[in-house]
Short mmCIF file of C-alpha atoms and ligand atoms in Angstrom, two decimals:
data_model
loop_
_atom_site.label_atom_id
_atom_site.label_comp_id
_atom_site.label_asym_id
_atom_site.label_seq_id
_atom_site.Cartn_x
_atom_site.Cartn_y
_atom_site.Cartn_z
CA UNK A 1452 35.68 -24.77 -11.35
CA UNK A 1453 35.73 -23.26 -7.98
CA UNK A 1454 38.79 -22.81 -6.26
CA UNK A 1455 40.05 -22.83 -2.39
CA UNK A 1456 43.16 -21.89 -0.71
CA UNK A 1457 43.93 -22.84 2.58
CA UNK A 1458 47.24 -21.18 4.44
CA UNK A 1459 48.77 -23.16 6.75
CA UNK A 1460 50.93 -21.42 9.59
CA UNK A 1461 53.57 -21.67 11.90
CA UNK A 1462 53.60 -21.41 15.82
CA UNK A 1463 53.85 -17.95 15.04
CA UNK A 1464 50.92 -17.81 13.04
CA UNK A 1465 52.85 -17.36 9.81
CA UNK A 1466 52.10 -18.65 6.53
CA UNK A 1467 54.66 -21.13 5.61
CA UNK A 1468 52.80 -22.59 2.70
CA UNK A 1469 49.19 -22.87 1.05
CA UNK A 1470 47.57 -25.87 -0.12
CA UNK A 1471 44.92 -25.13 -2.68
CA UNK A 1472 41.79 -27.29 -3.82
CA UNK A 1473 39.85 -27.14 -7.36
CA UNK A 1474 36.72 -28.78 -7.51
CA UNK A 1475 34.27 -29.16 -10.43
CA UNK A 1476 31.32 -27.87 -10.04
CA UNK A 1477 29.44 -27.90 -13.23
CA UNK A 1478 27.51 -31.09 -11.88
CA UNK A 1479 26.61 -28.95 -9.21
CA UNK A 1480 25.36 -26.16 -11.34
CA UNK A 1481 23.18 -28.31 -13.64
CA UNK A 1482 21.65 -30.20 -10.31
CA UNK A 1483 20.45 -26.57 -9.01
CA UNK A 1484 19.26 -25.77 -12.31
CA UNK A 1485 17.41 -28.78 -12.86
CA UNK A 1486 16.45 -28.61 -8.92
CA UNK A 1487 14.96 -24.43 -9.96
CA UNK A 1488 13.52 -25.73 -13.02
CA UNK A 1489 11.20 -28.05 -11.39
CA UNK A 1490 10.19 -26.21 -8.75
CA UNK A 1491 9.14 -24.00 -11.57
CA UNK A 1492 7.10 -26.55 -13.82
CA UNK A 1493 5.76 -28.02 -10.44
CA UNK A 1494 4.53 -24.75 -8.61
CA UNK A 1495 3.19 -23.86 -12.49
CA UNK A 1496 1.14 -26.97 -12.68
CA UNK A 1497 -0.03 -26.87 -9.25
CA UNK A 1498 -1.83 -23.08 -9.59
CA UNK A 1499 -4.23 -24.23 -12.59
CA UNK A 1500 -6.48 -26.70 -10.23
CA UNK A 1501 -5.90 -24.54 -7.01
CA UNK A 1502 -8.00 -21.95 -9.13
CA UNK A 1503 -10.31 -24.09 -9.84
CA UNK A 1504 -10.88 -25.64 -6.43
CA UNK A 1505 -10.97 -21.99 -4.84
CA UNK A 1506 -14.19 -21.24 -7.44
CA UNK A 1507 -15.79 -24.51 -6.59
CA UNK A 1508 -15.31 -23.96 -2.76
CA UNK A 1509 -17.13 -20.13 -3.22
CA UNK A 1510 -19.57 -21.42 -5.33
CA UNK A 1511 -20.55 -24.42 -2.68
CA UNK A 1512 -20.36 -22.02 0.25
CA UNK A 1513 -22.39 -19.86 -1.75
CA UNK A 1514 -25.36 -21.91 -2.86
CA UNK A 1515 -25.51 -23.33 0.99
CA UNK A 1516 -26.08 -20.05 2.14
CA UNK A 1517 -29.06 -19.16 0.10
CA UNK A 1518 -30.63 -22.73 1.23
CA UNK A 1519 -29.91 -21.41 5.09
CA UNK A 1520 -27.59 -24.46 5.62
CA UNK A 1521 -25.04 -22.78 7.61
CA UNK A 1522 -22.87 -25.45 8.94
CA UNK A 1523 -22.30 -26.84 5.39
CA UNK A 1524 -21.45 -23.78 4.36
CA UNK A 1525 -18.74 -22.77 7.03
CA UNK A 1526 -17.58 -26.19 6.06
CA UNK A 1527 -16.89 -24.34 2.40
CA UNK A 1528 -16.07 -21.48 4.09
CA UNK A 1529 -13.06 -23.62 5.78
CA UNK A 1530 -12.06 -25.02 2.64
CA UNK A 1531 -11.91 -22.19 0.94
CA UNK A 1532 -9.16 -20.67 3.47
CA UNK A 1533 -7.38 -23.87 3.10
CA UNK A 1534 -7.08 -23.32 -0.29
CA UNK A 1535 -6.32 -19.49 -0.04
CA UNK A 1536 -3.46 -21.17 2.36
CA UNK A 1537 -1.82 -23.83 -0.10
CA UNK A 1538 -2.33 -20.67 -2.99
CA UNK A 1539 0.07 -18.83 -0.68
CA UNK A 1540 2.61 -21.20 -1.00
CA UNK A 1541 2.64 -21.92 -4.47
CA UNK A 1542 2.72 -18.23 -4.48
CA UNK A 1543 5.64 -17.64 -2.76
CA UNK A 1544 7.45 -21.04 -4.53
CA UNK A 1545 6.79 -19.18 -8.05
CA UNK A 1546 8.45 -16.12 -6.86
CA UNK A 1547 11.47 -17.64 -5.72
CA UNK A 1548 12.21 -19.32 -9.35
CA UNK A 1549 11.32 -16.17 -10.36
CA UNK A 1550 14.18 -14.78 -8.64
CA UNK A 1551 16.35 -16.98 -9.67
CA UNK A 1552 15.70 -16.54 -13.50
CA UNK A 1553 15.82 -12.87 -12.60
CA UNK A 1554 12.10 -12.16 -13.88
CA UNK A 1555 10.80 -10.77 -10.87
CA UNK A 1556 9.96 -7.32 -12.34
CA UNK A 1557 8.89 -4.71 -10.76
CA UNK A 1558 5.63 -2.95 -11.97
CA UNK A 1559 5.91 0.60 -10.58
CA UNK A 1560 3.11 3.66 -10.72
CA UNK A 1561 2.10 6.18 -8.48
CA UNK A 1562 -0.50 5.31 -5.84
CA UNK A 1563 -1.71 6.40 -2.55
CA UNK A 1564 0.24 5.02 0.17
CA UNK A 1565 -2.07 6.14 3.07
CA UNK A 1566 -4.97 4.16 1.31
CA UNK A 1567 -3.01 0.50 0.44
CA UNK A 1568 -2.27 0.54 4.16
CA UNK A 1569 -5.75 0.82 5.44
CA UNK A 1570 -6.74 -1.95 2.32
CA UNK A 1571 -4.47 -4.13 3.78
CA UNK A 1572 -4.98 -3.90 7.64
CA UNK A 1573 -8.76 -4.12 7.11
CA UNK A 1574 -7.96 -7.55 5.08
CA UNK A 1575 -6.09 -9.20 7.47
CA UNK A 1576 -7.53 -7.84 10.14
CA UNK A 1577 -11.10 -9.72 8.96
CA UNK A 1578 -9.06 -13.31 9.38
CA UNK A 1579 -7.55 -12.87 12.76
CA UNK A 1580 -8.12 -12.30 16.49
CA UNK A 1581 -5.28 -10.27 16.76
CA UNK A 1582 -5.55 -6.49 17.66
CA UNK A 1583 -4.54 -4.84 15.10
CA UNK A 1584 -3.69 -1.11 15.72
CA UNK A 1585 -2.45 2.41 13.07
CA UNK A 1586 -0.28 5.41 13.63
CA UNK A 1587 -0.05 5.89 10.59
CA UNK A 1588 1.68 9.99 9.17
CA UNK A 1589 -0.18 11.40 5.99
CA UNK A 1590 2.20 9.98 3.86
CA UNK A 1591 -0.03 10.39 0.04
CA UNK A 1592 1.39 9.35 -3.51
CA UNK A 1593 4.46 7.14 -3.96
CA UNK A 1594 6.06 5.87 -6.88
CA UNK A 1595 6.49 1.56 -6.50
CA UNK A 1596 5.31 -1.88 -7.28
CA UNK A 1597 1.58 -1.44 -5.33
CA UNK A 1598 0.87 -5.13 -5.72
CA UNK A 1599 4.32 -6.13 -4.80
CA UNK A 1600 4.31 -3.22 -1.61
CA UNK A 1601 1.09 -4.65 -0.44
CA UNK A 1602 2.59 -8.66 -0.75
CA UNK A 1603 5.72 -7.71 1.70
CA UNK A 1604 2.92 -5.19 4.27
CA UNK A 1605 0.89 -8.55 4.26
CA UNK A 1606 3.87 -11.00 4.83
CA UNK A 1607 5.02 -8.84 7.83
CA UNK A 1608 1.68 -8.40 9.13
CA UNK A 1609 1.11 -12.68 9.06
CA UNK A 1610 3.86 -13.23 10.55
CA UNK A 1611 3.35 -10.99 13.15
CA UNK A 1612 0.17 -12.72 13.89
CA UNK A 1613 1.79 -16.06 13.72
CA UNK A 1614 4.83 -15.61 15.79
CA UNK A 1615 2.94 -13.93 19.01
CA UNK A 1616 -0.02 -16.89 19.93
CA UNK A 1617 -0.33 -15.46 23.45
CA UNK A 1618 -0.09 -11.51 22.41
CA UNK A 1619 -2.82 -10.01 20.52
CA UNK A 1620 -1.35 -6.91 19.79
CA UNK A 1621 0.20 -5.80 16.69
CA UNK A 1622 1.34 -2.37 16.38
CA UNK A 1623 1.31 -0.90 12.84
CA UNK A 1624 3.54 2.64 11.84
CA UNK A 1625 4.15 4.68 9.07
CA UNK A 1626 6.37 7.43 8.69
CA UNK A 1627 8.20 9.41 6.34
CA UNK A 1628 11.82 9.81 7.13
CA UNK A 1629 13.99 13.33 6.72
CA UNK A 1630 15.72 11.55 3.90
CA UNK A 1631 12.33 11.57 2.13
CA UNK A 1632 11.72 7.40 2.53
CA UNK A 1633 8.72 6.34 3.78
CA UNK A 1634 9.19 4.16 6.66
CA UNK A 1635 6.45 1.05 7.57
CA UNK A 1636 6.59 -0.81 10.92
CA UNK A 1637 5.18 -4.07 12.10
CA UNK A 1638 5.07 -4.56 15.86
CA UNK A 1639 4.83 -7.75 17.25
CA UNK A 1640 4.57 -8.88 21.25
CA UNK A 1641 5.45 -12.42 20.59
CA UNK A 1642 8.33 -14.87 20.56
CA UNK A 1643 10.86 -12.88 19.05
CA UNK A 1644 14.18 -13.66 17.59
CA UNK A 1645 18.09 -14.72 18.97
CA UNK A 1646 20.19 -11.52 18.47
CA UNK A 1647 22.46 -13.94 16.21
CA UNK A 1648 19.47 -15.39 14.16
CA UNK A 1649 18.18 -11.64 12.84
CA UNK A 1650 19.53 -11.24 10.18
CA UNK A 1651 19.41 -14.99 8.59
CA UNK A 1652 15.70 -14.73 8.96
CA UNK A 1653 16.22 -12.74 5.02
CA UNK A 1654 17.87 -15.85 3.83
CA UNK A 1655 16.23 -18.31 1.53
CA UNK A 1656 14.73 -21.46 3.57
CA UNK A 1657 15.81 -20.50 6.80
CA UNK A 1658 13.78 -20.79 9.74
CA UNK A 1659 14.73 -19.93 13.47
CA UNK A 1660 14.46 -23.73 14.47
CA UNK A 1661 11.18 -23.81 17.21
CA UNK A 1662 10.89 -23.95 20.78
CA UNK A 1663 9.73 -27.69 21.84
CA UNK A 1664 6.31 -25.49 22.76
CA UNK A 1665 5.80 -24.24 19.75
CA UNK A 1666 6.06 -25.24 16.23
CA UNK A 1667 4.42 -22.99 13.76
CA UNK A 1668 4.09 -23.79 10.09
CA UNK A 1669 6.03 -22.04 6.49
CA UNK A 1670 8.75 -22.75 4.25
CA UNK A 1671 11.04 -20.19 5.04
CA UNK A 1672 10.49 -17.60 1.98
CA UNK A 1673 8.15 -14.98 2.96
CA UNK A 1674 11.02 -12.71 4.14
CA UNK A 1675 13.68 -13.93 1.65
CA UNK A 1676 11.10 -12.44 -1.32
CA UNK A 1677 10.08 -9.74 0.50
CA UNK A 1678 13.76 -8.41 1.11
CA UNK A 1679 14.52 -9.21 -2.41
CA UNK A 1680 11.21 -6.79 -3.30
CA UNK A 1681 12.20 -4.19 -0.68
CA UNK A 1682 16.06 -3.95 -2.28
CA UNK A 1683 14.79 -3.65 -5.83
CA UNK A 1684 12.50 -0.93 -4.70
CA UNK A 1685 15.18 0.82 -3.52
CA UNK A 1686 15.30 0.34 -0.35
CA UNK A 1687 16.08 -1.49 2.83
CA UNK A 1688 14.46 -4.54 5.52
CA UNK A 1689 15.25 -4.74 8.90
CA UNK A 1690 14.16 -5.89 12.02
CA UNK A 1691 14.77 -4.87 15.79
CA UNK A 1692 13.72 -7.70 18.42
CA UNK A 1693 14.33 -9.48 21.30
CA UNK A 1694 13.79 -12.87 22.42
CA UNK A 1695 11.16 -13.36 24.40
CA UNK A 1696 9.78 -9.96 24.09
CA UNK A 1697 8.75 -9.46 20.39
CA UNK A 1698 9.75 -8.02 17.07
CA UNK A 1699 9.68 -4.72 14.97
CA UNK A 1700 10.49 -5.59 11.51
CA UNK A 1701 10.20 -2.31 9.61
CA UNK A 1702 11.21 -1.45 5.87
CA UNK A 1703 11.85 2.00 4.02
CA UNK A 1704 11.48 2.75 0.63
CA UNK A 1705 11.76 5.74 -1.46
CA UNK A 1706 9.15 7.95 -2.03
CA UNK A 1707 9.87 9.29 -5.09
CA UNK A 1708 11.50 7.45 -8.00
CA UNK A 1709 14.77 6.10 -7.30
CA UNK A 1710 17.22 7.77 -9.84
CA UNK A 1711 19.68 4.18 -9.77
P1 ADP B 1170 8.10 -18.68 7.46
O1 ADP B 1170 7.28 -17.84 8.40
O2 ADP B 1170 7.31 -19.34 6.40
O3 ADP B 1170 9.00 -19.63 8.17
P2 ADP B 1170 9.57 -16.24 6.73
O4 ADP B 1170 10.58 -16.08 5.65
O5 ADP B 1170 8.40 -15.32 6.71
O6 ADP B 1170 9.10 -17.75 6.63
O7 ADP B 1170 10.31 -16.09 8.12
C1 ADP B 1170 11.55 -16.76 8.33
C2 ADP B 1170 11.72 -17.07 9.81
O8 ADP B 1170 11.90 -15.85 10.55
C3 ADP B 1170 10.53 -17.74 10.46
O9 ADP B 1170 10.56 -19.15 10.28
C4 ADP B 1170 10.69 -17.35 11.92
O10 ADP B 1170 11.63 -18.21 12.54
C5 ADP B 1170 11.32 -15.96 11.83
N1 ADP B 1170 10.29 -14.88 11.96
C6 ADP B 1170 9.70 -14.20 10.97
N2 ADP B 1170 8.85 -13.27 11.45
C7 ADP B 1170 8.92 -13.36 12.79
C8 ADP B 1170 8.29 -12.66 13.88
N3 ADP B 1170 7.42 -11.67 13.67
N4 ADP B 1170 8.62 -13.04 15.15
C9 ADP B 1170 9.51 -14.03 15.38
N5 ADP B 1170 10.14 -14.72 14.40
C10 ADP B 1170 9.84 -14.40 13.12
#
């Protein structure tokens, strides 16, 4: 059951009496459930043929390369980043019920920083137009979740790219911070967000609702699972920007093992 109480007050904005509500929500409870669980079995199911289709579409591009048929094959080539697309999303769908069941674990071992930053610039920087430029401080070992660091560098980095179509610069820095963090920046010039929109942009689902001139695609999650990664590493995800102008989103992490 949840319960609400509501005061009501005098002209002098006293409380004269309070009139409380009780509602049942078990219903509730086992629609969200049932609502998690299939998003669950659904995102499961869809992963099995998306591999498949993603060896197929290699294969093809593959075999039309050798026979010097180019244009088929950057057909294949297409398809292929289609399908690395709609893998993205399942992606991101499976880590949300993993969330929610509380099984997203973190897998943590020491590995150079420096080195996963440079992997993952030179990655995205092969499927975009955008500039992408390093500062980047000798930062060396940390202890954390390397696949699960590189997943929330990668998320900020996209969206960076996606939210600035007439900027092409992106502005990458790493630091480490007196209080021993190590501090990662993604610089945007692009549409930026409402001062009183920042910080829902973590939430699950939510989506600054577009300009008429601009719709750009997502479900709303890449943030809400990388914050939830960021906080059980330790540490913290923010973002500075102005509308307009562009963004900074930035998070800091430990370096070392975090004794909690
Ligand atoms: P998605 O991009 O799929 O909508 P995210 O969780 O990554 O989901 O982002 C949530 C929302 O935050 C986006 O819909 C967008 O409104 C806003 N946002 C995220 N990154 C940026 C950015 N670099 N610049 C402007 N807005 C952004």
């Amino acid at each position: 059951f949840l319960g609400r109480a509501i005061p009501i007050k005098d002209t002098n904005e006293d409380v004269i009496q309070w009139i409380g509500t009780c509602t049942d929500i078990n219903e509730f409870k086992q629609f969200q459930q049932q609502k998690d669980n299939f998003l669950g079995i659904a995102s499961h199911e869809l992963k099995t043929p998306l591999t498949s289709l993603k060896l197929y579409s290699q294969y093809l591009e593959k075999n039309l390369r050798k026979q010097d048929d180019n244009n088929n094959a950057d057909v294949a080539k297409k398809m292929d980043d289609q399908i690395n697309k709609l893998t993205a999303l399942v992606n991101d769908l499976l880590d949300v019920t993993k969330i929610q069941n509380g099984k997203i674990l973190l897998n943590k071992s020491d590995f150079n920083f420096d080195e996963l930053v440079n992997e993952i610039i030179t990655e995205q920087q092969m499927s975009t137009s955008h500039r992408i430029y390093l500062e980047a401080e000798n930062i060396g070992n940390i202890y954390g979740d390397r696949h699960r660091i590189s997943q929330v560098m990668s998320n900020l980095i996209s969206n960076a790219i996606k939210y600035s179509p007439s900027s092409d610069k992106i502005q990458i820095t790493t630091k480490l911070t007196e209080e021993g963090c190590v501090l990662f920046s993604v610089r945007d010039y692009g549409i930026g967000i409402p001062e009183d929109k920042k910080d829902k942009v973590f939430e699950q689902y939510y989506r600054v609702s577009g300009s008429k001139e601009h719709t750009f695609p997502g479900l709303g999650l890449g943030l809400y699972i990388s914050s939830e990664i960021i906080q059980r590493s330790g540490g913290r995800i923010f973002v500075n920007s102005v509308e307009g102008k562009g963004s900074d989103f930035c998070f800091e992490i430990p370096k070392a093992d975090n004794p909690h």
